[in-house]
Amino acid sequence: MKERVKAPVEEIRQKFPYVEVDEQQTVIVPADKLLELMQGLKNEFALDFLTNETAVDYPEESKFELIYNLNSICHGYTMMVKTSVDRDNPEIPSVFPIWGGANWQEREIYDLMGIVFTGHPNLKRILLDDKFDGHPLRKDFQWESVRE
């Protein structure tokens, strides 16, 4: 059985001193440094594939957390990167220019959570009708029944 290759988290921490690494080896980056880190991870550490991008609502902390799962196909390791944005002004730079696969994932997050990805070339609803009011995956979203 082939041994799993670990991501070079310590090298990443040294190269980007503004990141934190938690006990699960997740890299945590300030939102204003997200694009710099992500471009560096792709160019210098061969994290060339964005597997998944998602978000979690923490209304009690007044924030959204964004989670990026990255893979290095040539080196065989994975990495999780997290950042947070303020719930009252949920805006973050798009990683679409770095990984084109972020296109629909960011549109889905925008549609269901209301997080705006600045620099995204086509940020519009992807699942819900344009006339739909609100973002149904926010924890404070109130469903209103239209059935009789």
Short mmCIF file of N, CA, C and O in Angstrom, two decimals:
data_model
loop_
_atom_site.label_atom_id
_atom_site.label_comp_id
_atom_site.label_asym_id
_atom_site.label_seq_id
_atom_site.Cartn_x
_atom_site.Cartn_y
_atom_site.Cartn_z
N MET A 1 0.84 -1.19 0.00
CA MET A 1 0.00 0.00 0.00
C MET A 1 0.88 1.25 0.00
O MET A 1 1.83 1.35 0.77
N LYS A 2 0.56 2.17 -0.86
CA LYS A 2 1.33 3.39 -1.00
C LYS A 2 1.07 4.33 0.18
O LYS A 2 -0.08 4.55 0.56
N GLU A 3 2.13 4.88 0.76
CA GLU A 3 2.00 5.80 1.87
C GLU A 3 1.50 7.16 1.37
O GLU A 3 1.94 7.65 0.32
N ARG A 4 0.60 7.75 2.12
CA ARG A 4 0.03 9.03 1.73
C ARG A 4 1.06 10.15 1.90
O ARG A 4 1.71 10.26 2.94
N VAL A 5 1.17 10.99 0.90
CA VAL A 5 2.10 12.11 0.93
C VAL A 5 1.43 13.28 1.66
O VAL A 5 0.28 13.62 1.38
N LYS A 6 2.15 13.88 2.60
CA LYS A 6 1.61 15.01 3.34
C LYS A 6 1.97 16.32 2.65
O LYS A 6 3.08 16.47 2.11
N ALA A 7 1.04 17.25 2.69
CA ALA A 7 1.28 18.57 2.12
C ALA A 7 2.40 19.27 2.89
O ALA A 7 2.53 19.08 4.10
N PRO A 8 3.19 20.10 2.23
CA PRO A 8 4.32 20.77 2.88
C PRO A 8 3.87 21.99 3.70
O PRO A 8 4.24 23.13 3.43
N VAL A 9 3.09 21.74 4.74
CA VAL A 9 2.47 22.82 5.51
C VAL A 9 3.52 23.70 6.18
O VAL A 9 3.37 24.93 6.21
N GLU A 10 4.58 23.10 6.71
CA GLU A 10 5.61 23.90 7.38
C GLU A 10 6.32 24.84 6.40
O GLU A 10 6.57 25.99 6.71
N GLU A 11 6.59 24.35 5.20
CA GLU A 11 7.19 25.21 4.17
C GLU A 11 6.25 26.35 3.80
O GLU A 11 6.69 27.49 3.59
N ILE A 12 4.97 26.05 3.72
CA ILE A 12 3.97 27.08 3.39
C ILE A 12 3.90 28.12 4.50
O ILE A 12 3.85 29.32 4.23
N ARG A 13 3.96 27.68 5.74
CA ARG A 13 3.92 28.61 6.87
C ARG A 13 5.14 29.54 6.84
O ARG A 13 5.04 30.72 7.16
N GLN A 14 6.30 29.01 6.48
CA GLN A 14 7.51 29.83 6.40
C GLN A 14 7.46 30.81 5.23
O GLN A 14 7.86 31.97 5.36
N LYS A 15 6.94 30.36 4.11
CA LYS A 15 6.86 31.20 2.91
C LYS A 15 5.82 32.32 3.08
O LYS A 15 5.99 33.43 2.58
N PHE A 16 4.72 32.01 3.78
CA PHE A 16 3.62 32.96 3.97
C PHE A 16 3.41 33.13 5.48
O PHE A 16 2.53 32.50 6.07
N PRO A 17 4.18 34.00 6.13
CA PRO A 17 4.15 34.10 7.60
C PRO A 17 2.82 34.61 8.17
O PRO A 17 2.59 34.48 9.37
N TYR A 18 1.94 35.12 7.34
CA TYR A 18 0.65 35.61 7.82
C TYR A 18 -0.39 34.50 7.98
O TYR A 18 -1.48 34.74 8.47
N VAL A 19 -0.08 33.27 7.57
CA VAL A 19 -1.05 32.18 7.72
C VAL A 19 -0.90 31.52 9.08
O VAL A 19 0.16 31.57 9.71
N GLU A 20 -1.98 30.90 9.52
CA GLU A 20 -1.97 30.05 10.71
C GLU A 20 -2.25 28.63 10.25
O GLU A 20 -2.87 28.43 9.21
N VAL A 21 -1.80 27.67 11.02
CA VAL A 21 -2.08 26.28 10.73
C VAL A 21 -2.67 25.67 11.99
O VAL A 21 -2.07 25.75 13.06
N ASP A 22 -3.85 25.06 11.86
CA ASP A 22 -4.49 24.46 13.03
C ASP A 22 -4.01 23.03 13.25
O ASP A 22 -3.17 22.51 12.50
N GLU A 23 -4.54 22.39 14.27
CA GLU A 23 -4.10 21.03 14.64
C GLU A 23 -4.41 19.99 13.57
O GLU A 23 -3.82 18.91 13.55
N GLN A 24 -5.31 20.29 12.65
CA GLN A 24 -5.63 19.36 11.57
C GLN A 24 -4.87 19.69 10.27
O GLN A 24 -5.22 19.19 9.21
N GLN A 25 -3.89 20.58 10.40
CA GLN A 25 -3.06 21.00 9.28
C GLN A 25 -3.82 21.80 8.23
O GLN A 25 -3.45 21.84 7.06
N THR A 26 -4.91 22.45 8.66
CA THR A 26 -5.65 23.36 7.80
C THR A 26 -4.96 24.72 7.82
O THR A 26 -4.62 25.22 8.89
N VAL A 27 -4.76 25.30 6.65
CA VAL A 27 -4.14 26.61 6.54
C VAL A 27 -5.23 27.67 6.63
O VAL A 27 -6.22 27.62 5.90
N ILE A 28 -5.05 28.62 7.55
CA ILE A 28 -6.03 29.69 7.76
C ILE A 28 -5.37 31.01 7.35
O ILE A 28 -4.29 31.35 7.83
N VAL A 29 -6.04 31.72 6.45
CA VAL A 29 -5.46 32.92 5.86
C VAL A 29 -6.41 34.11 6.05
O VAL A 29 -7.63 33.95 5.95
N PRO A 30 -5.87 35.30 6.34
CA PRO A 30 -6.73 36.49 6.36
C PRO A 30 -7.30 36.73 4.97
O PRO A 30 -6.63 36.49 3.96
N ALA A 31 -8.53 37.20 4.91
CA ALA A 31 -9.22 37.39 3.63
C ALA A 31 -8.46 38.32 2.69
O ALA A 31 -8.44 38.10 1.47
N ASP A 32 -7.79 39.33 3.22
CA ASP A 32 -7.07 40.27 2.36
C ASP A 32 -5.79 39.68 1.76
O ASP A 32 -5.18 40.27 0.88
N LYS A 33 -5.39 38.51 2.21
CA LYS A 33 -4.19 37.84 1.68
C LYS A 33 -4.55 36.58 0.88
O LYS A 33 -3.67 35.85 0.44
N LEU A 34 -5.84 36.33 0.69
CA LEU A 34 -6.29 35.09 0.06
C LEU A 34 -5.69 34.88 -1.33
O LEU A 34 -5.13 33.83 -1.61
N LEU A 35 -5.81 35.87 -2.20
CA LEU A 35 -5.33 35.68 -3.58
C LEU A 35 -3.82 35.50 -3.65
O LEU A 35 -3.33 34.68 -4.42
N GLU A 36 -3.09 36.23 -2.83
CA GLU A 36 -1.63 36.08 -2.81
C GLU A 36 -1.26 34.66 -2.40
O GLU A 36 -0.42 34.01 -3.04
N LEU A 37 -1.90 34.14 -1.35
CA LEU A 37 -1.63 32.78 -0.90
C LEU A 37 -2.02 31.76 -1.96
O LEU A 37 -1.22 30.88 -2.30
N MET A 38 -3.21 31.88 -2.49
CA MET A 38 -3.70 30.89 -3.45
C MET A 38 -2.84 30.85 -4.71
O MET A 38 -2.54 29.77 -5.22
N GLN A 39 -2.42 32.00 -5.20
CA GLN A 39 -1.55 32.01 -6.37
C GLN A 39 -0.22 31.35 -6.05
O GLN A 39 0.32 30.59 -6.85
N GLY A 40 0.30 31.61 -4.85
CA GLY A 40 1.54 30.98 -4.43
C GLY A 40 1.40 29.48 -4.27
O GLY A 40 2.31 28.72 -4.63
N LEU A 41 0.27 29.03 -3.72
CA LEU A 41 0.06 27.59 -3.56
C LEU A 41 0.01 26.89 -4.92
O LEU A 41 0.55 25.80 -5.09
N LYS A 42 -0.61 27.55 -5.88
CA LYS A 42 -0.68 26.94 -7.21
C LYS A 42 0.69 26.96 -7.91
O LYS A 42 1.14 25.94 -8.43
N ASN A 43 1.36 28.10 -7.88
CA ASN A 43 2.60 28.26 -8.64
C ASN A 43 3.81 27.59 -7.98
O ASN A 43 4.64 27.02 -8.67
N GLU A 44 3.91 27.69 -6.66
CA GLU A 44 5.12 27.25 -5.98
C GLU A 44 4.99 25.88 -5.30
O GLU A 44 6.00 25.25 -5.00
N PHE A 45 3.75 25.44 -5.03
CA PHE A 45 3.56 24.17 -4.33
C PHE A 45 2.72 23.19 -5.14
O PHE A 45 2.29 22.16 -4.64
N ALA A 46 2.48 23.54 -6.40
CA ALA A 46 1.78 22.66 -7.35
C ALA A 46 0.40 22.22 -6.88
O ALA A 46 -0.04 21.13 -7.23
N LEU A 47 -0.28 23.05 -6.10
CA LEU A 47 -1.68 22.76 -5.76
C LEU A 47 -2.51 23.27 -6.93
O LEU A 47 -3.01 24.38 -6.95
N ASP A 48 -2.61 22.40 -7.92
CA ASP A 48 -3.11 22.80 -9.23
C ASP A 48 -4.58 22.49 -9.49
O ASP A 48 -5.09 22.77 -10.56
N PHE A 49 -5.27 21.94 -8.49
CA PHE A 49 -6.66 21.55 -8.71
C PHE A 49 -7.53 21.94 -7.52
O PHE A 49 -7.26 21.51 -6.39
N LEU A 50 -8.52 22.78 -7.76
CA LEU A 50 -9.50 23.15 -6.74
C LEU A 50 -10.60 22.10 -6.77
O LEU A 50 -11.41 22.06 -7.70
N THR A 51 -10.62 21.24 -5.77
CA THR A 51 -11.60 20.16 -5.72
C THR A 51 -12.96 20.67 -5.31
O THR A 51 -13.98 20.26 -5.86
N ASN A 52 -12.98 21.55 -4.31
CA ASN A 52 -14.25 21.99 -3.74
C ASN A 52 -14.06 23.36 -3.10
O ASN A 52 -13.01 23.66 -2.54
N GLU A 53 -15.10 24.16 -3.19
CA GLU A 53 -15.15 25.46 -2.51
C GLU A 53 -16.53 25.56 -1.89
O GLU A 53 -17.54 25.36 -2.58
N THR A 54 -16.58 25.86 -0.62
CA THR A 54 -17.87 25.93 0.06
C THR A 54 -17.80 26.98 1.17
O THR A 54 -16.76 27.58 1.40
N ALA A 55 -18.92 27.19 1.85
CA ALA A 55 -18.98 28.18 2.92
C ALA A 55 -19.88 27.68 4.04
O ALA A 55 -20.78 26.86 3.83
N VAL A 56 -19.60 28.19 5.24
CA VAL A 56 -20.38 27.86 6.44
C VAL A 56 -20.80 29.17 7.10
O VAL A 56 -20.01 30.11 7.18
N ASP A 57 -22.03 29.21 7.57
CA ASP A 57 -22.58 30.39 8.22
C ASP A 57 -22.43 30.26 9.73
O ASP A 57 -22.87 29.27 10.32
N TYR A 58 -21.79 31.24 10.36
CA TYR A 58 -21.66 31.31 11.81
C TYR A 58 -22.28 32.62 12.30
O TYR A 58 -21.57 33.58 12.60
N PRO A 59 -23.63 32.69 12.37
CA PRO A 59 -24.26 33.96 12.75
C PRO A 59 -23.90 34.42 14.16
O PRO A 59 -23.82 35.62 14.42
N GLU A 60 -23.66 33.46 15.07
CA GLU A 60 -23.30 33.84 16.44
C GLU A 60 -21.94 34.53 16.50
O GLU A 60 -21.65 35.27 17.44
N GLU A 61 -21.10 34.32 15.50
CA GLU A 61 -19.80 34.98 15.41
C GLU A 61 -19.81 36.08 14.36
O GLU A 61 -18.77 36.69 14.10
N SER A 62 -20.95 36.30 13.73
CA SER A 62 -21.14 37.31 12.68
C SER A 62 -20.13 37.15 11.54
O SER A 62 -19.52 38.11 11.08
N LYS A 63 -19.97 35.87 11.09
CA LYS A 63 -19.03 35.64 10.00
C LYS A 63 -19.49 34.46 9.15
O LYS A 63 -20.30 33.63 9.56
N PHE A 64 -18.94 34.43 7.93
CA PHE A 64 -18.99 33.26 7.06
C PHE A 64 -17.57 32.74 6.97
O PHE A 64 -16.62 33.52 6.88
N GLU A 65 -17.43 31.44 6.98
CA GLU A 65 -16.13 30.83 6.76
C GLU A 65 -16.15 30.20 5.37
O GLU A 65 -17.09 29.49 5.03
N LEU A 66 -15.13 30.48 4.59
CA LEU A 66 -14.99 29.86 3.27
C LEU A 66 -13.91 28.80 3.34
O LEU A 66 -12.87 29.00 3.97
N ILE A 67 -14.20 27.66 2.73
CA ILE A 67 -13.31 26.51 2.77
C ILE A 67 -12.96 26.12 1.34
O ILE A 67 -13.84 25.96 0.49
N TYR A 68 -11.67 25.97 1.09
CA TYR A 68 -11.14 25.59 -0.21
C TYR A 68 -10.38 24.28 -0.06
O TYR A 68 -9.45 24.20 0.76
N ASN A 69 -10.74 23.27 -0.81
CA ASN A 69 -10.02 22.00 -0.82
C ASN A 69 -9.19 21.94 -2.10
O ASN A 69 -9.74 22.02 -3.20
N LEU A 70 -7.88 21.81 -1.93
CA LEU A 70 -6.94 21.85 -3.04
C LEU A 70 -6.19 20.53 -3.15
O LEU A 70 -5.92 19.88 -2.14
N ASN A 71 -5.83 20.17 -4.37
CA ASN A 71 -5.04 18.96 -4.63
C ASN A 71 -3.84 19.30 -5.47
O ASN A 71 -3.92 20.14 -6.37
N SER A 72 -2.74 18.58 -5.20
CA SER A 72 -1.59 18.59 -6.09
C SER A 72 -1.61 17.26 -6.81
O SER A 72 -1.31 16.22 -6.22
N ILE A 73 -1.95 17.28 -8.05
CA ILE A 73 -2.05 16.04 -8.82
C ILE A 73 -0.67 15.40 -8.99
O ILE A 73 -0.49 14.20 -8.80
N CYS A 74 0.33 16.22 -9.30
CA CYS A 74 1.67 15.65 -9.55
C CYS A 74 2.36 15.16 -8.28
O CYS A 74 3.15 14.21 -8.33
N HIS A 75 2.07 15.78 -7.12
CA HIS A 75 2.72 15.37 -5.86
C HIS A 75 1.84 14.44 -5.01
O HIS A 75 2.34 13.82 -4.08
N GLY A 76 0.56 14.41 -5.29
CA GLY A 76 -0.33 13.51 -4.60
C GLY A 76 -0.73 13.93 -3.19
O GLY A 76 -1.05 13.09 -2.36
N TYR A 77 -0.74 15.22 -2.91
CA TYR A 77 -1.21 15.65 -1.59
C TYR A 77 -2.38 16.61 -1.72
O TYR A 77 -2.65 17.15 -2.78
N THR A 78 -3.09 16.76 -0.60
CA THR A 78 -4.25 17.64 -0.54
C THR A 78 -4.04 18.66 0.57
O THR A 78 -3.23 18.46 1.47
N MET A 79 -4.80 19.73 0.50
CA MET A 79 -4.73 20.76 1.52
C MET A 79 -6.07 21.47 1.64
O MET A 79 -6.76 21.67 0.64
N MET A 80 -6.41 21.83 2.85
CA MET A 80 -7.60 22.64 3.09
C MET A 80 -7.15 24.04 3.52
O MET A 80 -6.28 24.18 4.37
N VAL A 81 -7.78 25.04 2.90
CA VAL A 81 -7.51 26.44 3.23
C VAL A 81 -8.82 27.06 3.67
O VAL A 81 -9.86 26.84 3.05
N LYS A 82 -8.76 27.85 4.76
CA LYS A 82 -9.96 28.53 5.26
C LYS A 82 -9.69 30.01 5.41
O LYS A 82 -8.57 30.43 5.71
N THR A 83 -10.75 30.78 5.22
CA THR A 83 -10.72 32.20 5.50
C THR A 83 -12.11 32.61 5.96
O THR A 83 -13.07 31.85 5.81
N SER A 84 -12.23 33.80 6.51
CA SER A 84 -13.52 34.28 7.00
C SER A 84 -13.83 35.66 6.44
O SER A 84 -12.92 36.44 6.16
N VAL A 85 -15.13 35.93 6.29
CA VAL A 85 -15.59 37.26 5.91
C VAL A 85 -16.70 37.68 6.86
O VAL A 85 -17.41 36.84 7.42
N ASP A 86 -16.82 38.97 7.01
CA ASP A 86 -17.84 39.54 7.88
C ASP A 86 -19.24 39.26 7.32
O ASP A 86 -19.48 39.44 6.12
N ARG A 87 -20.13 38.85 8.17
CA ARG A 87 -21.49 38.50 7.74
C ARG A 87 -22.26 39.72 7.24
O ARG A 87 -23.14 39.62 6.40
N ASP A 88 -21.94 40.90 7.78
CA ASP A 88 -22.65 42.12 7.38
C ASP A 88 -22.15 42.67 6.04
O ASP A 88 -22.84 43.46 5.41
N ASN A 89 -20.95 42.29 5.64
CA ASN A 89 -20.39 42.71 4.35
C ASN A 89 -19.66 41.51 3.73
O ASN A 89 -18.43 41.51 3.67
N PRO A 90 -20.41 40.51 3.30
CA PRO A 90 -19.79 39.27 2.84
C PRO A 90 -19.20 39.37 1.43
O PRO A 90 -19.83 39.01 0.45
N GLU A 91 -17.97 39.89 1.37
CA GLU A 91 -17.31 40.09 0.09
C GLU A 91 -15.90 39.53 0.17
O GLU A 91 -15.19 39.78 1.15
N ILE A 92 -15.50 38.80 -0.86
CA ILE A 92 -14.17 38.19 -0.90
C ILE A 92 -13.72 38.10 -2.35
O ILE A 92 -14.57 37.95 -3.24
N PRO A 93 -12.42 38.19 -2.61
CA PRO A 93 -11.96 38.06 -4.00
C PRO A 93 -12.24 36.66 -4.55
O PRO A 93 -12.11 35.66 -3.85
N SER A 94 -12.59 36.61 -5.80
CA SER A 94 -12.82 35.35 -6.49
C SER A 94 -11.49 34.66 -6.78
O SER A 94 -10.51 35.31 -7.16
N VAL A 95 -11.47 33.33 -6.63
CA VAL A 95 -10.28 32.56 -7.03
C VAL A 95 -10.44 32.03 -8.47
O VAL A 95 -9.60 31.28 -8.94
N PHE A 96 -11.49 32.45 -9.15
CA PHE A 96 -11.71 32.03 -10.54
C PHE A 96 -10.51 32.31 -11.45
O PHE A 96 -10.15 31.48 -12.28
N PRO A 97 -9.83 33.48 -11.32
CA PRO A 97 -8.67 33.70 -12.19
C PRO A 97 -7.53 32.69 -11.95
O PRO A 97 -6.69 32.49 -12.82
N ILE A 98 -7.51 32.05 -10.80
CA ILE A 98 -6.46 31.08 -10.47
C ILE A 98 -6.91 29.67 -10.87
O ILE A 98 -6.15 28.92 -11.48
N TRP A 99 -8.13 29.32 -10.50
CA TRP A 99 -8.71 28.01 -10.85
C TRP A 99 -10.06 28.25 -11.51
O TRP A 99 -11.03 28.63 -10.85
N GLY A 100 -10.14 28.00 -12.80
CA GLY A 100 -11.39 28.19 -13.53
C GLY A 100 -12.53 27.36 -12.98
O GLY A 100 -13.70 27.72 -13.13
N GLY A 101 -12.22 26.27 -12.29
CA GLY A 101 -13.25 25.42 -11.70
C GLY A 101 -14.02 26.08 -10.57
O GLY A 101 -15.02 25.54 -10.11
N ALA A 102 -13.57 27.26 -10.13
CA ALA A 102 -14.29 27.98 -9.08
C ALA A 102 -15.56 28.64 -9.62
O ALA A 102 -16.42 29.06 -8.84
N ASN A 103 -15.71 28.72 -10.93
CA ASN A 103 -16.81 29.44 -11.55
C ASN A 103 -18.17 29.07 -10.95
O ASN A 103 -18.83 29.89 -10.32
N TRP A 104 -18.60 27.85 -11.13
CA TRP A 104 -19.93 27.47 -10.67
C TRP A 104 -19.98 27.32 -9.16
O TRP A 104 -21.03 27.54 -8.55
N GLN A 105 -18.87 26.95 -8.55
CA GLN A 105 -18.87 26.80 -7.09
C GLN A 105 -19.10 28.15 -6.42
O GLN A 105 -19.86 28.25 -5.45
N GLU A 106 -18.47 29.20 -6.91
CA GLU A 106 -18.68 30.53 -6.34
C GLU A 106 -20.08 31.04 -6.65
O GLU A 106 -20.70 31.70 -5.81
N ARG A 107 -20.60 30.71 -7.81
CA ARG A 107 -21.97 31.12 -8.12
C ARG A 107 -22.96 30.43 -7.18
O ARG A 107 -23.94 31.04 -6.75
N GLU A 108 -22.73 29.17 -6.87
CA GLU A 108 -23.60 28.45 -5.94
C GLU A 108 -23.54 29.06 -4.54
O GLU A 108 -24.57 29.26 -3.90
N ILE A 109 -22.34 29.38 -4.07
CA ILE A 109 -22.19 30.00 -2.75
C ILE A 109 -22.88 31.36 -2.73
O ILE A 109 -23.57 31.71 -1.78
N TYR A 110 -22.69 32.13 -3.79
CA TYR A 110 -23.37 33.43 -3.90
C TYR A 110 -24.88 33.26 -3.84
O TYR A 110 -25.59 33.96 -3.11
N ASP A 111 -25.40 32.32 -4.61
CA ASP A 111 -26.83 32.09 -4.70
C ASP A 111 -27.43 31.66 -3.36
O ASP A 111 -28.45 32.19 -2.93
N LEU A 112 -26.79 30.73 -2.69
CA LEU A 112 -27.37 30.12 -1.49
C LEU A 112 -26.96 30.80 -0.19
O LEU A 112 -27.67 30.68 0.82
N MET A 113 -25.81 31.51 -0.19
CA MET A 113 -25.33 32.15 1.04
C MET A 113 -25.25 33.67 0.95
O MET A 113 -25.18 34.34 1.97
N GLY A 114 -25.18 34.19 -0.26
CA GLY A 114 -25.13 35.65 -0.43
C GLY A 114 -23.74 36.24 -0.33
O GLY A 114 -23.60 37.46 -0.18
N ILE A 115 -22.70 35.43 -0.44
CA ILE A 115 -21.33 35.94 -0.41
C ILE A 115 -20.97 36.43 -1.81
O ILE A 115 -21.13 35.70 -2.78
N VAL A 116 -20.47 37.65 -1.89
CA VAL A 116 -20.12 38.26 -3.17
C VAL A 116 -18.64 38.00 -3.45
O VAL A 116 -17.78 38.27 -2.61
N PHE A 117 -18.36 37.46 -4.63
CA PHE A 117 -16.99 37.18 -5.06
C PHE A 117 -16.56 38.26 -6.03
O PHE A 117 -16.94 38.23 -7.21
N THR A 118 -15.77 39.21 -5.54
CA THR A 118 -15.33 40.31 -6.39
C THR A 118 -14.38 39.78 -7.45
O THR A 118 -13.56 38.90 -7.20
N GLY A 119 -14.53 40.28 -8.66
CA GLY A 119 -13.70 39.86 -9.77
C GLY A 119 -14.22 38.63 -10.49
O GLY A 119 -13.61 38.19 -11.46
N HIS A 120 -15.32 38.07 -10.02
CA HIS A 120 -15.90 36.91 -10.72
C HIS A 120 -16.53 37.41 -12.02
O HIS A 120 -17.24 38.40 -12.03
N PRO A 121 -16.29 36.73 -13.15
CA PRO A 121 -16.75 37.25 -14.44
C PRO A 121 -18.25 37.09 -14.70
O PRO A 121 -18.77 37.74 -15.61
N ASN A 122 -18.95 36.28 -13.92
CA ASN A 122 -20.37 36.03 -14.22
C ASN A 122 -21.13 35.69 -12.94
O ASN A 122 -21.81 34.67 -12.87
N LEU A 123 -21.02 36.54 -11.94
CA LEU A 123 -21.62 36.25 -10.64
C LEU A 123 -23.12 36.53 -10.68
O LEU A 123 -23.56 37.67 -10.60
N LYS A 124 -23.88 35.45 -10.84
CA LYS A 124 -25.33 35.54 -10.82
C LYS A 124 -25.87 34.22 -10.29
O LYS A 124 -25.14 33.24 -10.17
N ARG A 125 -27.14 34.22 -9.97
CA ARG A 125 -27.75 33.00 -9.43
C ARG A 125 -27.57 31.84 -10.39
O ARG A 125 -27.61 32.01 -11.61
N ILE A 126 -27.41 30.63 -9.81
CA ILE A 126 -27.21 29.44 -10.62
C ILE A 126 -28.28 28.38 -10.35
O ILE A 126 -28.58 27.58 -11.21
N LEU A 127 -28.87 28.39 -9.15
CA LEU A 127 -29.87 27.38 -8.79
C LEU A 127 -31.27 27.97 -8.63
O LEU A 127 -32.25 27.32 -8.98
N LEU A 128 -31.34 29.16 -8.09
CA LEU A 128 -32.64 29.78 -7.79
C LEU A 128 -33.00 30.81 -8.85
O LEU A 128 -32.14 31.36 -9.52
N ASP A 129 -34.28 31.07 -8.95
CA ASP A 129 -34.78 32.08 -9.88
C ASP A 129 -34.24 33.45 -9.48
O ASP A 129 -34.07 33.74 -8.29
N ASP A 130 -34.02 34.30 -10.47
CA ASP A 130 -33.52 35.65 -10.20
C ASP A 130 -34.45 36.44 -9.29
O ASP A 130 -34.01 37.35 -8.59
N LYS A 131 -35.72 36.10 -9.28
CA LYS A 131 -36.70 36.82 -8.46
C LYS A 131 -36.75 36.31 -7.03
O LYS A 131 -37.43 36.90 -6.19
N PHE A 132 -36.05 35.21 -6.74
CA PHE A 132 -36.06 34.65 -5.39
C PHE A 132 -35.42 35.65 -4.44
O PHE A 132 -34.36 36.20 -4.70
N ASP A 133 -36.08 35.87 -3.29
CA ASP A 133 -35.61 36.83 -2.31
C ASP A 133 -34.88 36.11 -1.18
O ASP A 133 -35.47 35.28 -0.48
N GLY A 134 -33.61 36.40 -1.02
CA GLY A 134 -32.85 35.84 0.09
C GLY A 134 -31.88 34.76 -0.33
O GLY A 134 -31.68 34.49 -1.52
N HIS A 135 -31.28 34.16 0.69
CA HIS A 135 -30.25 33.14 0.49
C HIS A 135 -30.55 32.00 1.46
O HIS A 135 -30.26 32.10 2.66
N PRO A 136 -31.11 30.90 0.98
CA PRO A 136 -31.70 29.88 1.84
C PRO A 136 -30.74 29.04 2.70
O PRO A 136 -31.20 28.35 3.59
N LEU A 137 -29.43 29.10 2.48
CA LEU A 137 -28.54 28.35 3.36
C LEU A 137 -28.00 29.17 4.53
O LEU A 137 -27.27 28.66 5.36
N ARG A 138 -28.41 30.44 4.61
CA ARG A 138 -28.08 31.22 5.79
C ARG A 138 -28.93 30.70 6.95
O ARG A 138 -30.11 30.39 6.79
N LYS A 139 -28.32 30.63 8.11
CA LYS A 139 -29.03 30.05 9.25
C LYS A 139 -30.22 30.89 9.71
O LYS A 139 -31.12 30.37 10.35
N ASP A 140 -30.24 32.16 9.37
CA ASP A 140 -31.37 33.00 9.78
C ASP A 140 -32.43 33.16 8.68
O ASP A 140 -33.37 33.93 8.82
N PHE A 141 -32.30 32.40 7.61
CA PHE A 141 -33.28 32.48 6.52
C PHE A 141 -34.61 31.92 7.00
O PHE A 141 -34.67 30.84 7.60
N GLN A 142 -35.68 32.64 6.73
CA GLN A 142 -37.04 32.22 7.11
C GLN A 142 -37.81 31.81 5.86
O GLN A 142 -38.04 32.61 4.97
N TRP A 143 -38.19 30.54 5.82
CA TRP A 143 -38.99 30.05 4.71
C TRP A 143 -40.42 30.54 4.86
O TRP A 143 -40.98 30.53 5.96
N GLU A 144 -40.98 30.99 3.77
CA GLU A 144 -42.39 31.37 3.75
C GLU A 144 -43.12 30.46 2.79
O GLU A 144 -42.77 30.39 1.62
N SER A 145 -44.10 29.79 3.29
CA SER A 145 -44.84 28.85 2.47
C SER A 145 -45.76 29.59 1.51
O SER A 145 -46.40 30.58 1.89
N VAL A 146 -45.82 29.12 0.28
CA VAL A 146 -46.73 29.71 -0.70
C VAL A 146 -47.83 28.71 -1.06
O VAL A 146 -48.64 28.97 -1.94
N ARG A 147 -47.80 27.56 -0.40
CA ARG A 147 -48.84 26.57 -0.64
C ARG A 147 -50.07 26.87 0.18
O ARG A 147 -50.02 27.44 1.23
N GLU A 148 -51.20 26.41 -0.32
CA GLU A 148 -52.44 26.60 0.43
C GLU A 148 -53.02 25.28 0.82
O GLU A 148 -52.85 24.29 0.24
#
